[in-house]
């Protein structure tokens, strides 16, 4: 049954969430405190949807955009909404103000979610009467191409709200995961950070070039990780599964951890070297066009994953 | 022009390398010190090739297997060979003995490469007259499905040999990278280890379940890494490229590094928890069948990557 989703903030992330909800057949009420942003939103959103239609990822851009309405106030957006997705500036005070207002205006069963990537829900919901229905639902950009969403409750978020949020996110085609503690970076960026830290070190000490390191991931390590996680990967890399793998290679990885422990600041010289190497492959004026390429490749990868899962199982 | 490749060791990795070389149109002479392993090799190899043919990744299994010959001695394998790929036990002494013999028997311009994943070339080539032509060429398993190969010279390997090895590996369809220093784990396993270390910590302290962590990678972080490396990924994640990204997020990643520094041993309790969670999704008796699924998915992913690169660029 179609529900109403309120999206607060009509920037890149807000528009992308509007696509997710509308694509799944729901009504979306999109609001932004800056009228000009709201005016620009539907044409921009339509352009993204036309692209998705051209790539065969949705049947009709017109139909999807028809479910999205821009509204003049947060109250209008929340009227009858089952879910609010906040997508405003990444600062505590504006988020706190918006959540206070939303908690006052939203219906009693509505879930209030923030797209925050760095600010934990506890920092802007503690004082609210409805703080138990507030949580972070952190997407990867853009959520209509990358299905993962990290659900990060505060210590006072109701467990039933987290469970319901998982159901809602699954119903709109996302892949929700539960981050049970408020840790900086949640999970995805912590994993990315761990790998990046080692990548910067290996380039810093001359072990490998940045370009060859990229190849090591895209033509090696990253292939399996696009359809299996790291635990399933090692589970299949020893005859007896993950415990067998840890028995064989645990001591090696423990030595590595010790070697990798020292913090390496990404200082100006190191960053300049990597920047210079990247600019040899892609001049700065072509970054935007390469982002379009990336999104095309993501779309093609999504179609591939769907086909491969249909054919071989997930 | 077809060359001759000697493959020493007819186990899983040796047979997989034989497929790589023969698929590229070269003659392969496959030798193993254990006659039974050699006898079994061609039928096993043929089964892999039939699979590749059925999946549309090679035109004719019969044609490829016709280029592979099993031979009774290392000398026969090396006769006229441009390249030796050693794929025997992961122990220093047998490798040292084999390289000593190969260095004596191989033609003067032949490159002698080891598939070693953990033993640096300097540990089994130092005393050899031809030590300058010896290096590690570490594949991912199986190399006919994962193109990356890490070229890891010893301190005395000739730079021209490394350069030629890159050319040879590219010519047989692999993606070589140069690992310029002998570091434990080379590059791929160091990157995997960095991410795994954080993954184990996040499960150990209850931040996330192993299953949700796998989803975080396969439905989020791992998607881009299957066609862009980590540096290209962050290069496209800030308006001004990688230097801009580091200016914005460097301090965050530096804090993360400090938090992630403590070594966490993968103790029995932790491993048992993760093993138990994996076995809920995949019982131990189905590990083998799931490995077949993984290889099917890898094959489908390779076809997809080729098509997507043809259509959108690499």
PDB file of C-alpha atoms in Angstrom, chain A residues 55 140-142 145-148 150 166 175-181 183-185 187-203 205-208 210 212-243 245-246 250 252-266 271 274-275 278-279 282 287 290-291 293-294 296-298 300-305 308-309 312-314, chain B residues 55 140-142 145-148 150 166 175-181 183-185 187-203 205-208 210 212-243 245-246 250 252-266 271 274-275 278-279 282 287 290-291 293-294 296-298 300-305 308-309 312-314:
ATOM      1  CA  UNK A  55      19.411   2.697 -18.576  1.00  0.00           C
ATOM      2  CA  UNK A 140      25.684   5.877   0.237  1.00  0.00           C
ATOM      3  CA  UNK A 141      25.499   8.462  -2.523  1.00  0.00           C
ATOM      4  CA  UNK A 142      23.317   8.114  -4.517  1.00  0.00           C
ATOM      5  CA  UNK A 145      22.170   3.277  -7.189  1.00  0.00           C
ATOM      6  CA  UNK A 146      23.790   1.929  -4.022  1.00  0.00           C
ATOM      7  CA  UNK A 147      21.234  -0.007  -1.971  1.00  0.00           C
ATOM      8  CA  UNK A 148      23.052  -0.099   1.370  1.00  0.00           C
ATOM      9  CA  UNK A 150      23.147   2.052   7.720  1.00  0.00           C
ATOM     10  CA  UNK A 166      14.534  -2.249   8.536  1.00  0.00           C
ATOM     11  CA  UNK A 175      19.537  -3.129   1.957  1.00  0.00           C
ATOM     12  CA  UNK A 176      19.452  -1.976   5.598  1.00  0.00           C
ATOM     13  CA  UNK A 177      22.062  -2.980   8.176  1.00  0.00           C
ATOM     14  CA  UNK A 178      21.879  -2.292  11.892  1.00  0.00           C
ATOM     15  CA  UNK A 179      24.724  -0.383  13.514  1.00  0.00           C
ATOM     16  CA  UNK A 180      24.095  -1.108  17.184  1.00  0.00           C
ATOM     17  CA  UNK A 181      26.451   1.403  18.785  1.00  0.00           C
ATOM     18  CA  UNK A 183      30.599   4.823  16.588  1.00  0.00           C
ATOM     19  CA  UNK A 184      32.284   7.519  14.525  1.00  0.00           C
ATOM     20  CA  UNK A 185      32.007   6.726  10.821  1.00  0.00           C
ATOM     21  CA  UNK A 187      30.517   0.883   9.718  1.00  0.00           C
ATOM     22  CA  UNK A 188      30.985   1.577   6.018  1.00  0.00           C
ATOM     23  CA  UNK A 189      33.323   4.518   6.449  1.00  0.00           C
ATOM     24  CA  UNK A 190      35.253   2.716   9.191  1.00  0.00           C
ATOM     25  CA  UNK A 191      35.890  -0.161   6.794  1.00  0.00           C
ATOM     26  CA  UNK A 192      36.786   2.240   3.996  1.00  0.00           C
ATOM     27  CA  UNK A 193      39.065   4.125   6.403  1.00  0.00           C
ATOM     28  CA  UNK A 194      40.893   0.960   7.450  1.00  0.00           C
ATOM     29  CA  UNK A 195      41.668   0.069   3.850  1.00  0.00           C
ATOM     30  CA  UNK A 196      42.513   3.668   2.880  1.00  0.00           C
ATOM     31  CA  UNK A 197      44.894   4.001   5.832  1.00  0.00           C
ATOM     32  CA  UNK A 198      46.914   1.033   4.601  1.00  0.00           C
ATOM     33  CA  UNK A 199      46.672   2.226   0.982  1.00  0.00           C
ATOM     34  CA  UNK A 200      48.148   5.625   1.877  1.00  0.00           C
ATOM     35  CA  UNK A 201      50.946   3.932   3.859  1.00  0.00           C
ATOM     36  CA  UNK A 202      51.873   1.628   0.984  1.00  0.00           C
ATOM     37  CA  UNK A 203      52.089   4.575  -1.400  1.00  0.00           C
ATOM     38  CA  UNK A 205      56.725   4.227   1.643  1.00  0.00           C
ATOM     39  CA  UNK A 206      57.059   3.509  -2.077  1.00  0.00           C
ATOM     40  CA  UNK A 207      55.781  -0.075  -1.951  1.00  0.00           C
ATOM     41  CA  UNK A 208      53.369   0.581  -4.814  1.00  0.00           C
ATOM     42  CA  UNK A 210      48.600   4.799  -6.436  1.00  0.00           C
ATOM     43  CA  UNK A 212      48.797   0.014  -9.249  1.00  0.00           C
ATOM     44  CA  UNK A 213      47.101   0.048  -5.859  1.00  0.00           C
ATOM     45  CA  UNK A 214      43.824   0.948  -7.557  1.00  0.00           C
ATOM     46  CA  UNK A 215      44.324  -1.984  -9.943  1.00  0.00           C
ATOM     47  CA  UNK A 216      44.999  -4.309  -6.998  1.00  0.00           C
ATOM     48  CA  UNK A 217      41.489  -3.541  -5.784  1.00  0.00           C
ATOM     49  CA  UNK A 218      39.484  -3.205  -9.009  1.00  0.00           C
ATOM     50  CA  UNK A 219      41.051  -6.214 -10.757  1.00  0.00           C
ATOM     51  CA  UNK A 220      41.609  -8.326  -7.654  1.00  0.00           C
ATOM     52  CA  UNK A 221      40.361  -7.740  -4.153  1.00  0.00           C
ATOM     53  CA  UNK A 222      37.231  -5.783  -5.095  1.00  0.00           C
ATOM     54  CA  UNK A 223      35.744  -8.343  -7.479  1.00  0.00           C
ATOM     55  CA  UNK A 224      34.474 -10.746  -4.820  1.00  0.00           C
ATOM     56  CA  UNK A 225      33.480  -7.924  -2.499  1.00  0.00           C
ATOM     57  CA  UNK A 226      30.945  -6.726  -5.081  1.00  0.00           C
ATOM     58  CA  UNK A 227      28.843  -9.842  -4.478  1.00  0.00           C
ATOM     59  CA  UNK A 228      30.144 -11.370  -1.209  1.00  0.00           C
ATOM     60  CA  UNK A 229      31.186  -9.621   1.969  1.00  0.00           C
ATOM     61  CA  UNK A 230      34.624 -10.093   3.576  1.00  0.00           C
ATOM     62  CA  UNK A 231      33.412 -12.815   5.953  1.00  0.00           C
ATOM     63  CA  UNK A 232      31.763 -14.858   3.222  1.00  0.00           C
ATOM     64  CA  UNK A 233      34.905 -14.378   1.135  1.00  0.00           C
ATOM     65  CA  UNK A 234      37.200 -15.924   3.744  1.00  0.00           C
ATOM     66  CA  UNK A 235      34.550 -18.539   4.586  1.00  0.00           C
ATOM     67  CA  UNK A 236      35.036 -19.860   1.041  1.00  0.00           C
ATOM     68  CA  UNK A 237      38.842 -19.485   1.075  1.00  0.00           C
ATOM     69  CA  UNK A 238      39.660 -22.414   3.349  1.00  0.00           C
ATOM     70  CA  UNK A 239      38.331 -25.968   3.033  1.00  0.00           C
ATOM     71  CA  UNK A 240      36.683 -25.875   6.461  1.00  0.00           C
ATOM     72  CA  UNK A 241      35.184 -22.385   6.335  1.00  0.00           C
ATOM     73  CA  UNK A 242      35.904 -19.249   8.328  1.00  0.00           C
ATOM     74  CA  UNK A 243      37.169 -20.962  11.522  1.00  0.00           C
ATOM     75  CA  UNK A 245      40.675 -19.832   7.635  1.00  0.00           C
ATOM     76  CA  UNK A 246      41.339 -18.077  10.956  1.00  0.00           C
ATOM     77  CA  UNK A 250      44.990 -15.605  11.933  1.00  0.00           C
ATOM     78  CA  UNK A 252      49.570 -13.658   9.777  1.00  0.00           C
ATOM     79  CA  UNK A 253      46.757 -11.108  10.094  1.00  0.00           C
ATOM     80  CA  UNK A 254      47.682 -10.461  13.722  1.00  0.00           C
ATOM     81  CA  UNK A 255      51.272  -9.640  12.695  1.00  0.00           C
ATOM     82  CA  UNK A 256      49.898  -7.375   9.980  1.00  0.00           C
ATOM     83  CA  UNK A 257      47.701  -5.516  12.469  1.00  0.00           C
ATOM     84  CA  UNK A 258      50.739  -4.801  14.622  1.00  0.00           C
ATOM     85  CA  UNK A 259      52.694  -3.538  11.603  1.00  0.00           C
ATOM     86  CA  UNK A 260      49.741  -1.428  10.448  1.00  0.00           C
ATOM     87  CA  UNK A 261      49.043   0.157  13.830  1.00  0.00           C
ATOM     88  CA  UNK A 262      51.131   3.341  13.597  1.00  0.00           C
ATOM     89  CA  UNK A 263      48.991   6.310  12.556  1.00  0.00           C
ATOM     90  CA  UNK A 264      50.164   7.977   9.351  1.00  0.00           C
ATOM     91  CA  UNK A 265      48.846  11.499   8.905  1.00  0.00           C
ATOM     92  CA  UNK A 266      47.961  12.274   5.306  1.00  0.00           C
ATOM     93  CA  UNK A 271      48.502  13.997  -0.736  1.00  0.00           C
ATOM     94  CA  UNK A 274      48.713  10.977  -4.977  1.00  0.00           C
ATOM     95  CA  UNK A 275      46.878  13.977  -6.431  1.00  0.00           C
ATOM     96  CA  UNK A 278      45.524  10.828 -10.274  1.00  0.00           C
ATOM     97  CA  UNK A 279      45.714  13.965 -12.439  1.00  0.00           C
ATOM     98  CA  UNK A 282      42.225  12.284 -15.176  1.00  0.00           C
ATOM     99  CA  UNK A 287      36.216  15.016 -12.855  1.00  0.00           C
ATOM    100  CA  UNK A 290      34.101  10.854 -14.840  1.00  0.00           C
ATOM    101  CA  UNK A 291      31.449  10.998 -12.095  1.00  0.00           C
ATOM    102  CA  UNK A 293      30.877   7.511 -16.043  1.00  0.00           C
ATOM    103  CA  UNK A 294      30.983   6.132 -12.490  1.00  0.00           C
ATOM    104  CA  UNK A 296      26.783   4.626 -15.596  1.00  0.00           C
ATOM    105  CA  UNK A 297      29.068   1.839 -14.411  1.00  0.00           C
ATOM    106  CA  UNK A 298      27.122   1.571 -11.147  1.00  0.00           C
ATOM    107  CA  UNK A 300      25.329  -1.385 -15.364  1.00  0.00           C
ATOM    108  CA  UNK A 301      26.689  -3.218 -12.295  1.00  0.00           C
ATOM    109  CA  UNK A 302      23.243  -3.141 -10.652  1.00  0.00           C
ATOM    110  CA  UNK A 303      21.622  -4.622 -13.751  1.00  0.00           C
ATOM    111  CA  UNK A 304      24.365  -7.252 -13.840  1.00  0.00           C
ATOM    112  CA  UNK A 305      23.943  -8.114 -10.146  1.00  0.00           C
ATOM    113  CA  UNK A 308      23.458 -12.823 -11.954  1.00  0.00           C
ATOM    114  CA  UNK A 309      21.389 -13.259  -8.788  1.00  0.00           C
ATOM    115  CA  UNK A 312      22.973 -18.185 -10.049  1.00  0.00           C
ATOM    116  CA  UNK A 313      21.458 -17.102  -6.717  1.00  0.00           C
ATOM    117  CA  UNK A 314      22.538 -14.407  -4.306  1.00  0.00           C
TER     118      UNK A 314
ATOM    119  CA  UNK B  55      30.095 -19.706 -19.651  1.00  0.00           C
ATOM    120  CA  UNK B 140      44.667 -14.477  -6.843  1.00  0.00           C
ATOM    121  CA  UNK B 141      42.924 -17.837  -6.986  1.00  0.00           C
ATOM    122  CA  UNK B 142      42.020 -18.715  -9.682  1.00  0.00           C
ATOM    123  CA  UNK B 145      39.039 -15.561 -13.274  1.00  0.00           C
ATOM    124  CA  UNK B 146      40.816 -12.827 -11.294  1.00  0.00           C
ATOM    125  CA  UNK B 147      43.248 -10.953 -13.533  1.00  0.00           C
ATOM    126  CA  UNK B 148      45.379  -9.261 -10.883  1.00  0.00           C
ATOM    127  CA  UNK B 150      51.398  -8.947  -7.944  1.00  0.00           C
ATOM    128  CA  UNK B 166      54.768  -6.769 -16.735  1.00  0.00           C
ATOM    129  CA  UNK B 175      46.677  -7.124 -14.831  1.00  0.00           C
ATOM    130  CA  UNK B 176      50.172  -6.895 -13.298  1.00  0.00           C
ATOM    131  CA  UNK B 177      51.083  -4.478 -10.518  1.00  0.00           C
ATOM    132  CA  UNK B 178      54.585  -3.833  -9.209  1.00  0.00           C
ATOM    133  CA  UNK B 179      55.243  -4.337  -5.506  1.00  0.00           C
ATOM    134  CA  UNK B 180      58.537  -2.513  -5.102  1.00  0.00           C
ATOM    135  CA  UNK B 181      59.531  -3.689  -1.623  1.00  0.00           C
ATOM    136  CA  UNK B 183      56.650  -6.607   2.493  1.00  0.00           C
ATOM    137  CA  UNK B 184      54.747  -9.385   4.244  1.00  0.00           C
ATOM    138  CA  UNK B 185      51.442 -10.055   2.491  1.00  0.00           C
ATOM    139  CA  UNK B 187      49.744  -5.482  -1.238  1.00  0.00           C
ATOM    140  CA  UNK B 188      46.463  -7.309  -1.799  1.00  0.00           C
ATOM    141  CA  UNK B 189      46.540  -9.283   1.418  1.00  0.00           C
ATOM    142  CA  UNK B 190      47.693  -6.252   3.378  1.00  0.00           C
ATOM    143  CA  UNK B 191      44.663  -4.319   2.126  1.00  0.00           C
ATOM    144  CA  UNK B 192      42.383  -7.278   2.844  1.00  0.00           C
ATOM    145  CA  UNK B 193      43.951  -7.617   6.289  1.00  0.00           C
ATOM    146  CA  UNK B 194      43.370  -3.952   7.124  1.00  0.00           C
ATOM    147  CA  UNK B 195      39.680  -4.227   6.295  1.00  0.00           C
ATOM    148  CA  UNK B 196      39.300  -7.635   7.985  1.00  0.00           C
ATOM    149  CA  UNK B 197      40.959  -6.351  11.166  1.00  0.00           C
ATOM    150  CA  UNK B 198      38.333  -3.625  11.476  1.00  0.00           C
ATOM    151  CA  UNK B 199      35.540  -6.036  10.485  1.00  0.00           C
ATOM    152  CA  UNK B 200      36.490  -8.451  13.268  1.00  0.00           C
ATOM    153  CA  UNK B 201      36.646  -5.575  15.776  1.00  0.00           C
ATOM    154  CA  UNK B 202      33.195  -4.284  14.819  1.00  0.00           C
ATOM    155  CA  UNK B 203      31.698  -7.738  15.263  1.00  0.00           C
ATOM    156  CA  UNK B 205      32.313  -5.282  20.215  1.00  0.00           C
ATOM    157  CA  UNK B 206      28.770  -5.861  19.007  1.00  0.00           C
ATOM    158  CA  UNK B 207      28.594  -2.869  16.665  1.00  0.00           C
ATOM    159  CA  UNK B 208      27.260  -5.031  13.845  1.00  0.00           C
ATOM    160  CA  UNK B 210      28.840 -10.526  10.632  1.00  0.00           C
ATOM    161  CA  UNK B 212      25.184  -7.140   8.185  1.00  0.00           C
ATOM    162  CA  UNK B 213      28.877  -6.363   7.834  1.00  0.00           C
ATOM    163  CA  UNK B 214      28.993  -8.548   4.719  1.00  0.00           C
ATOM    164  CA  UNK B 215      26.004  -6.620   3.342  1.00  0.00           C
ATOM    165  CA  UNK B 216      27.767  -3.316   4.084  1.00  0.00           C
ATOM    166  CA  UNK B 217      30.480  -4.400   1.674  1.00  0.00           C
ATOM    167  CA  UNK B 218      28.593  -6.314  -1.026  1.00  0.00           C
ATOM    168  CA  UNK B 219      25.692  -3.837  -1.293  1.00  0.00           C
ATOM    169  CA  UNK B 220      27.685  -0.695  -0.532  1.00  0.00           C
ATOM    170  CA  UNK B 221      31.420  -0.281  -0.259  1.00  0.00           C
ATOM    171  CA  UNK B 222      32.377  -3.114  -2.610  1.00  0.00           C
ATOM    172  CA  UNK B 223      30.322  -1.977  -5.602  1.00  0.00           C
ATOM    173  CA  UNK B 224      32.629   0.840  -6.681  1.00  0.00           C
ATOM    174  CA  UNK B 225      35.743  -1.116  -5.783  1.00  0.00           C
ATOM    175  CA  UNK B 226      34.836  -3.715  -8.421  1.00  0.00           C
ATOM    176  CA  UNK B 227      35.547  -1.170 -11.175  1.00  0.00           C
ATOM    177  CA  UNK B 228      37.501   1.678  -9.505  1.00  0.00           C
ATOM    178  CA  UNK B 229      40.249   1.467  -6.930  1.00  0.00           C
ATOM    179  CA  UNK B 230      40.069   3.242  -3.556  1.00  0.00           C
ATOM    180  CA  UNK B 231      42.039   6.278  -4.773  1.00  0.00           C
ATOM    181  CA  UNK B 232      39.864   6.780  -7.857  1.00  0.00           C
ATOM    182  CA  UNK B 233      36.809   6.338  -5.623  1.00  0.00           C
ATOM    183  CA  UNK B 234      37.770   9.198  -3.297  1.00  0.00           C
ATOM    184  CA  UNK B 235      39.023  11.246  -6.259  1.00  0.00           C
ATOM    185  CA  UNK B 236      35.400  11.306  -7.471  1.00  0.00           C
ATOM    186  CA  UNK B 237      33.907  11.870  -4.002  1.00  0.00           C
ATOM    187  CA  UNK B 238      34.878  15.532  -3.564  1.00  0.00           C
ATOM    188  CA  UNK B 239      34.339  18.328  -6.086  1.00  0.00           C
ATOM    189  CA  UNK B 240      38.070  19.057  -6.372  1.00  0.00           C
ATOM    190  CA  UNK B 241      39.407  15.501  -6.486  1.00  0.00           C
ATOM    191  CA  UNK B 242      41.571  13.525  -4.087  1.00  0.00           C
ATOM    192  CA  UNK B 243      43.428  16.493  -2.536  1.00  0.00           C
ATOM    193  CA  UNK B 245      38.790  14.923  -0.348  1.00  0.00           C
ATOM    194  CA  UNK B 246      41.819  14.654   1.955  1.00  0.00           C
ATOM    195  CA  UNK B 250      41.707  13.613   6.350  1.00  0.00           C
ATOM    196  CA  UNK B 252      38.324  12.153  10.332  1.00  0.00           C
ATOM    197  CA  UNK B 253      40.386   9.301   8.878  1.00  0.00           C
ATOM    198  CA  UNK B 254      43.317  10.210  11.114  1.00  0.00           C
ATOM    199  CA  UNK B 255      41.085   9.938  14.206  1.00  0.00           C
ATOM    200  CA  UNK B 256      39.815   6.596  12.901  1.00  0.00           C
ATOM    201  CA  UNK B 257      43.365   5.289  12.463  1.00  0.00           C
ATOM    202  CA  UNK B 258      44.128   6.106  16.076  1.00  0.00           C
ATOM    203  CA  UNK B 259      40.945   4.333  17.242  1.00  0.00           C
ATOM    204  CA  UNK B 260      41.679   1.337  15.024  1.00  0.00           C
ATOM    205  CA  UNK B 261      45.305   0.928  16.079  1.00  0.00           C
ATOM    206  CA  UNK B 262      44.953  -1.562  18.965  1.00  0.00           C
ATOM    207  CA  UNK B 263      45.645  -5.113  17.790  1.00  0.00           C
ATOM    208  CA  UNK B 264      42.716  -7.482  18.345  1.00  0.00           C
ATOM    209  CA  UNK B 265      43.721 -11.140  18.285  1.00  0.00           C
ATOM    210  CA  UNK B 266      41.120 -13.323  16.587  1.00  0.00           C
ATOM    211  CA  UNK B 271      36.003 -16.880  15.676  1.00  0.00           C
ATOM    212  CA  UNK B 274      31.511 -15.588  13.396  1.00  0.00           C
ATOM    213  CA  UNK B 275      31.701 -19.247  12.357  1.00  0.00           C
ATOM    214  CA  UNK B 278      28.183 -18.062   8.809  1.00  0.00           C
ATOM    215  CA  UNK B 279      26.929 -21.614   9.356  1.00  0.00           C
ATOM    216  CA  UNK B 282      25.614 -21.865   4.811  1.00  0.00           C
ATOM    217  CA  UNK B 287      30.846 -24.930   1.272  1.00  0.00           C
ATOM    218  CA  UNK B 290      29.028 -22.349  -2.691  1.00  0.00           C
ATOM    219  CA  UNK B 291      32.602 -22.139  -4.052  1.00  0.00           C
ATOM    220  CA  UNK B 293      28.570 -20.488  -7.104  1.00  0.00           C
ATOM    221  CA  UNK B 294      31.323 -17.962  -6.325  1.00  0.00           C
ATOM    222  CA  UNK B 296      30.047 -18.685 -11.558  1.00  0.00           C
ATOM    223  CA  UNK B 297      29.459 -15.207 -10.149  1.00  0.00           C
ATOM    224  CA  UNK B 298      33.080 -14.268 -10.861  1.00  0.00           C
ATOM    225  CA  UNK B 300      29.466 -13.472 -14.861  1.00  0.00           C
ATOM    226  CA  UNK B 301      31.151 -10.436 -13.310  1.00  0.00           C
ATOM    227  CA  UNK B 302      34.067 -10.721 -15.751  1.00  0.00           C
ATOM    228  CA  UNK B 303      31.689 -10.851 -18.721  1.00  0.00           C
ATOM    229  CA  UNK B 304      29.840  -7.862 -17.274  1.00  0.00           C
ATOM    230  CA  UNK B 305      33.056  -5.872 -16.725  1.00  0.00           C
ATOM    231  CA  UNK B 308      30.578  -2.358 -19.405  1.00  0.00           C
ATOM    232  CA  UNK B 309      34.126  -1.327 -20.331  1.00  0.00           C
ATOM    233  CA  UNK B 312      31.201   3.065 -21.101  1.00  0.00           C
ATOM    234  CA  UNK B 313      35.001   2.924 -20.961  1.00  0.00           C
ATOM    235  CA  UNK B 314      37.319   1.546 -18.276  1.00  0.00           C
TER     236      UNK B 314
END
